[in-house]
Amino acid sequence: VNLIAQLIGSLLGAGLLCAVFPCEVDETKTVGTNIIDTRWGVGNVLVGEFLGTFLLCFVVWETAVSPVASCGKNACIAIGFAVFLAHVILLPVDGCSINPTRSFGPAIVGAIRNCEGMSTKGLEETLAQPINPISRKP
């Protein structure tokens, strides 16, 4: 149920972005779909996204979920820094997903919207990722 809700939320969020940013002003032409930069390979991105996601999950667990966590209301600061760090590192690599459901909505909605000059690479990479990310060519 949680996965379905996240996927639906991602689609709705991307739809709202389309309402705010028409094709003419959407610099990405893909509603912010994650696309692997040509300077990196799929293996590099897989490791980077794994590490960024692990960092975020670890920080959330240690600051907000663990019964021995002592930071209380300050957990959001540590979580925010983890998200910031992952984005600083991964934005130039692939747009920084660190949450596959976040990538799902923009890939689908961007393909449906089909702006002029849009690349379908993001949709292909998002849909192929859960199937077999290592077998794809960079």
PDB file of C-alpha atoms in Angstrom:
ATOM      1  CA  VAL A   1       0.000   0.000   0.000  1.00  0.00           C
ATOM      2  CA  ASN A   2       2.832   2.404   0.876  1.00  0.00           C
ATOM      3  CA  LEU A   3       4.597   1.759  -2.445  1.00  0.00           C
ATOM      4  CA  ILE A   4       1.399   2.391  -4.420  1.00  0.00           C
ATOM      5  CA  ALA A   5       0.763   5.615  -2.485  1.00  0.00           C
ATOM      6  CA  GLN A   6       4.312   6.820  -3.182  1.00  0.00           C
ATOM      7  CA  LEU A   7       3.995   6.047  -6.907  1.00  0.00           C
ATOM      8  CA  ILE A   8       0.652   7.858  -7.112  1.00  0.00           C
ATOM      9  CA  GLY A   9       2.095  10.798  -5.167  1.00  0.00           C
ATOM     10  CA  SER A  10       5.019  10.951  -7.557  1.00  0.00           C
ATOM     11  CA  LEU A  11       2.669  11.039 -10.551  1.00  0.00           C
ATOM     12  CA  LEU A  12       0.526  13.746  -8.944  1.00  0.00           C
ATOM     13  CA  GLY A  13       3.593  15.807  -8.017  1.00  0.00           C
ATOM     14  CA  ALA A  14       4.939  15.611 -11.554  1.00  0.00           C
ATOM     15  CA  GLY A  15       1.514  16.576 -12.874  1.00  0.00           C
ATOM     16  CA  LEU A  16       1.501  19.644 -10.637  1.00  0.00           C
ATOM     17  CA  LEU A  17       4.973  20.552 -11.900  1.00  0.00           C
ATOM     18  CA  CYS A  18       3.591  20.429 -15.447  1.00  0.00           C
ATOM     19  CA  ALA A  19       0.883  22.892 -14.397  1.00  0.00           C
ATOM     20  CA  VAL A  20       3.514  25.281 -13.019  1.00  0.00           C
ATOM     21  CA  PHE A  21       6.195  24.773 -15.702  1.00  0.00           C
ATOM     22  CA  PRO A  22       4.828  24.492 -19.253  1.00  0.00           C
ATOM     23  CA  CYS A  23       7.104  22.987 -21.901  1.00  0.00           C
ATOM     24  CA  GLU A  24       8.369  26.409 -22.964  1.00  0.00           C
ATOM     25  CA  VAL A  25       9.950  27.133 -19.553  1.00  0.00           C
ATOM     26  CA  ASP A  26      10.841  23.590 -18.451  1.00  0.00           C
ATOM     27  CA  GLU A  27      14.613  23.703 -18.937  1.00  0.00           C
ATOM     28  CA  THR A  28      14.852  19.911 -18.602  1.00  0.00           C
ATOM     29  CA  LYS A  29      11.989  19.220 -21.047  1.00  0.00           C
ATOM     30  CA  THR A  30      11.383  16.112 -18.886  1.00  0.00           C
ATOM     31  CA  VAL A  31       9.789  17.490 -15.679  1.00  0.00           C
ATOM     32  CA  GLY A  32      13.066  16.796 -13.906  1.00  0.00           C
ATOM     33  CA  THR A  33      13.401  13.146 -14.867  1.00  0.00           C
ATOM     34  CA  ASN A  34      16.681  11.594 -13.791  1.00  0.00           C
ATOM     35  CA  ILE A  35      18.976  11.024 -16.775  1.00  0.00           C
ATOM     36  CA  ILE A  36      22.474   9.595 -16.485  1.00  0.00           C
ATOM     37  CA  ASP A  37      25.072  12.111 -17.660  1.00  0.00           C
ATOM     38  CA  THR A  38      27.212  10.788 -20.517  1.00  0.00           C
ATOM     39  CA  ARG A  39      30.367  11.189 -18.421  1.00  0.00           C
ATOM     40  CA  TRP A  40      29.285   8.398 -16.060  1.00  0.00           C
ATOM     41  CA  GLY A  41      28.422   4.773 -16.627  1.00  0.00           C
ATOM     42  CA  VAL A  42      25.495   2.809 -15.255  1.00  0.00           C
ATOM     43  CA  GLY A  43      27.715   1.078 -12.698  1.00  0.00           C
ATOM     44  CA  ASN A  44      28.934   4.429 -11.352  1.00  0.00           C
ATOM     45  CA  VAL A  45      25.370   5.658 -11.004  1.00  0.00           C
ATOM     46  CA  LEU A  46      24.190   2.428  -9.393  1.00  0.00           C
ATOM     47  CA  VAL A  47      26.898   2.670  -6.714  1.00  0.00           C
ATOM     48  CA  GLY A  48      26.324   6.410  -6.218  1.00  0.00           C
ATOM     49  CA  GLU A  49      22.555   6.046  -5.850  1.00  0.00           C
ATOM     50  CA  PHE A  50      23.023   3.067  -3.516  1.00  0.00           C
ATOM     51  CA  LEU A  51      25.381   5.073  -1.297  1.00  0.00           C
ATOM     52  CA  GLY A  52      23.137   8.166  -1.305  1.00  0.00           C
ATOM     53  CA  THR A  53      20.068   6.091  -0.463  1.00  0.00           C
ATOM     54  CA  PHE A  54      21.980   4.190   2.224  1.00  0.00           C
ATOM     55  CA  LEU A  55      23.204   7.470   3.738  1.00  0.00           C
ATOM     56  CA  LEU A  56      19.661   8.849   3.892  1.00  0.00           C
ATOM     57  CA  CYS A  57      18.158   5.653   5.338  1.00  0.00           C
ATOM     58  CA  PHE A  58      20.966   5.294   7.883  1.00  0.00           C
ATOM     59  CA  VAL A  59      20.615   8.898   9.081  1.00  0.00           C
ATOM     60  CA  VAL A  60      16.813   8.607   9.323  1.00  0.00           C
ATOM     61  CA  TRP A  61      17.134   5.386  11.304  1.00  0.00           C
ATOM     62  CA  GLU A  62      19.825   6.675  13.659  1.00  0.00           C
ATOM     63  CA  THR A  63      18.213  10.063  14.334  1.00  0.00           C
ATOM     64  CA  ALA A  64      14.450   9.598  14.075  1.00  0.00           C
ATOM     65  CA  VAL A  65      13.576   5.912  14.345  1.00  0.00           C
ATOM     66  CA  SER A  66      16.034   4.243  16.698  1.00  0.00           C
ATOM     67  CA  PRO A  67      14.802   4.072  20.293  1.00  0.00           C
ATOM     68  CA  VAL A  68      18.270   5.133  21.504  1.00  0.00           C
ATOM     69  CA  ALA A  69      18.363   8.273  19.322  1.00  0.00           C
ATOM     70  CA  SER A  70      18.818  11.355  21.458  1.00  0.00           C
ATOM     71  CA  CYS A  71      18.582  14.230  18.985  1.00  0.00           C
ATOM     72  CA  GLY A  72      14.783  14.579  19.255  1.00  0.00           C
ATOM     73  CA  LYS A  73      13.416  17.471  17.222  1.00  0.00           C
ATOM     74  CA  ASN A  74      16.852  18.072  15.698  1.00  0.00           C
ATOM     75  CA  ALA A  75      16.621  14.877  13.623  1.00  0.00           C
ATOM     76  CA  CYS A  76      15.334  16.956  10.712  1.00  0.00           C
ATOM     77  CA  ILE A  77      18.628  18.867  10.590  1.00  0.00           C
ATOM     78  CA  ALA A  78      20.679  15.684  10.222  1.00  0.00           C
ATOM     79  CA  ILE A  79      18.236  14.275   7.661  1.00  0.00           C
ATOM     80  CA  GLY A  80      18.339  17.527   5.695  1.00  0.00           C
ATOM     81  CA  PHE A  81      22.130  17.462   5.643  1.00  0.00           C
ATOM     82  CA  ALA A  82      22.097  13.850   4.403  1.00  0.00           C
ATOM     83  CA  VAL A  83      19.750  14.798   1.562  1.00  0.00           C
ATOM     84  CA  PHE A  84      21.885  17.880   0.790  1.00  0.00           C
ATOM     85  CA  LEU A  85      25.090  15.833   0.702  1.00  0.00           C
ATOM     86  CA  ALA A  86      23.580  13.214  -1.603  1.00  0.00           C
ATOM     87  CA  HIS A  87      22.341  15.943  -3.948  1.00  0.00           C
ATOM     88  CA  VAL A  88      25.666  17.799  -4.008  1.00  0.00           C
ATOM     89  CA  ILE A  89      27.365  14.592  -5.111  1.00  0.00           C
ATOM     90  CA  LEU A  90      24.715  13.080  -7.408  1.00  0.00           C
ATOM     91  CA  LEU A  91      23.039  16.054  -9.116  1.00  0.00           C
ATOM     92  CA  PRO A  92      25.681  16.289 -11.862  1.00  0.00           C
ATOM     93  CA  VAL A  93      25.770  12.500 -12.216  1.00  0.00           C
ATOM     94  CA  ASP A  94      22.107  11.632 -12.759  1.00  0.00           C
ATOM     95  CA  GLY A  95      19.964  14.293 -11.132  1.00  0.00           C
ATOM     96  CA  CYS A  96      20.002  12.524  -7.735  1.00  0.00           C
ATOM     97  CA  SER A  97      17.060  10.236  -7.209  1.00  0.00           C
ATOM     98  CA  ILE A  98      17.837   8.557  -3.838  1.00  0.00           C
ATOM     99  CA  ASN A  99      14.183   7.479  -3.995  1.00  0.00           C
ATOM    100  CA  PRO A 100      13.065   5.400  -6.989  1.00  0.00           C
ATOM    101  CA  THR A 101       9.424   6.391  -6.530  1.00  0.00           C
ATOM    102  CA  ARG A 102      10.437  10.065  -6.849  1.00  0.00           C
ATOM    103  CA  SER A 103      11.927   9.298 -10.252  1.00  0.00           C
ATOM    104  CA  PHE A 104       8.895   7.325 -11.444  1.00  0.00           C
ATOM    105  CA  GLY A 105       6.371  10.181 -11.712  1.00  0.00           C
ATOM    106  CA  PRO A 106       8.482  12.651 -13.695  1.00  0.00           C
ATOM    107  CA  ALA A 107       9.591   9.897 -16.099  1.00  0.00           C
ATOM    108  CA  ILE A 108       6.007   8.821 -16.863  1.00  0.00           C
ATOM    109  CA  VAL A 109       4.432  12.294 -16.883  1.00  0.00           C
ATOM    110  CA  GLY A 110       7.330  13.756 -18.887  1.00  0.00           C
ATOM    111  CA  ALA A 111       6.910  11.052 -21.539  1.00  0.00           C
ATOM    112  CA  ILE A 112       3.156  11.625 -21.691  1.00  0.00           C
ATOM    113  CA  ARG A 113       3.624  15.401 -21.965  1.00  0.00           C
ATOM    114  CA  ASN A 114       6.222  14.892 -24.720  1.00  0.00           C
ATOM    115  CA  CYS A 115       7.740  18.391 -24.904  1.00  0.00           C
ATOM    116  CA  GLU A 116       9.587  19.305 -28.075  1.00  0.00           C
ATOM    117  CA  GLY A 117      13.234  18.311 -27.676  1.00  0.00           C
ATOM    118  CA  MET A 118      12.466  15.891 -24.838  1.00  0.00           C
ATOM    119  CA  SER A 119      14.746  12.902 -24.370  1.00  0.00           C
ATOM    120  CA  THR A 120      13.116   9.524 -23.704  1.00  0.00           C
ATOM    121  CA  LYS A 121      16.350   8.333 -22.089  1.00  0.00           C
ATOM    122  CA  GLY A 122      15.033   9.116 -18.590  1.00  0.00           C
ATOM    123  CA  LEU A 123      11.930   6.986 -19.084  1.00  0.00           C
ATOM    124  CA  GLU A 124      13.969   4.116 -20.481  1.00  0.00           C
ATOM    125  CA  GLU A 125      16.448   4.285 -17.591  1.00  0.00           C
ATOM    126  CA  THR A 126      13.737   4.593 -14.936  1.00  0.00           C
ATOM    127  CA  LEU A 127      11.697   1.667 -16.236  1.00  0.00           C
ATOM    128  CA  ALA A 128      14.718  -0.560 -16.901  1.00  0.00           C
ATOM    129  CA  GLN A 129      16.366   0.137 -13.538  1.00  0.00           C
ATOM    130  CA  PRO A 130      14.348  -2.304 -11.436  1.00  0.00           C
ATOM    131  CA  ILE A 131      14.584  -5.004 -14.102  1.00  0.00           C
ATOM    132  CA  ASN A 132      18.319  -5.148 -14.723  1.00  0.00           C
ATOM    133  CA  PRO A 133      20.335  -1.944 -14.374  1.00  0.00           C
ATOM    134  CA  ILE A 134      23.754  -3.562 -14.906  1.00  0.00           C
ATOM    135  CA  SER A 135      22.974  -5.003 -18.346  1.00  0.00           C
ATOM    136  CA  ARG A 136      22.299  -1.620 -19.964  1.00  0.00           C
ATOM    137  CA  LYS A 137      24.976   0.162 -21.898  1.00  0.00           C
ATOM    138  CA  PRO A 138      26.107   3.605 -20.628  1.00  0.00           C
TER     139      PRO A 138
END
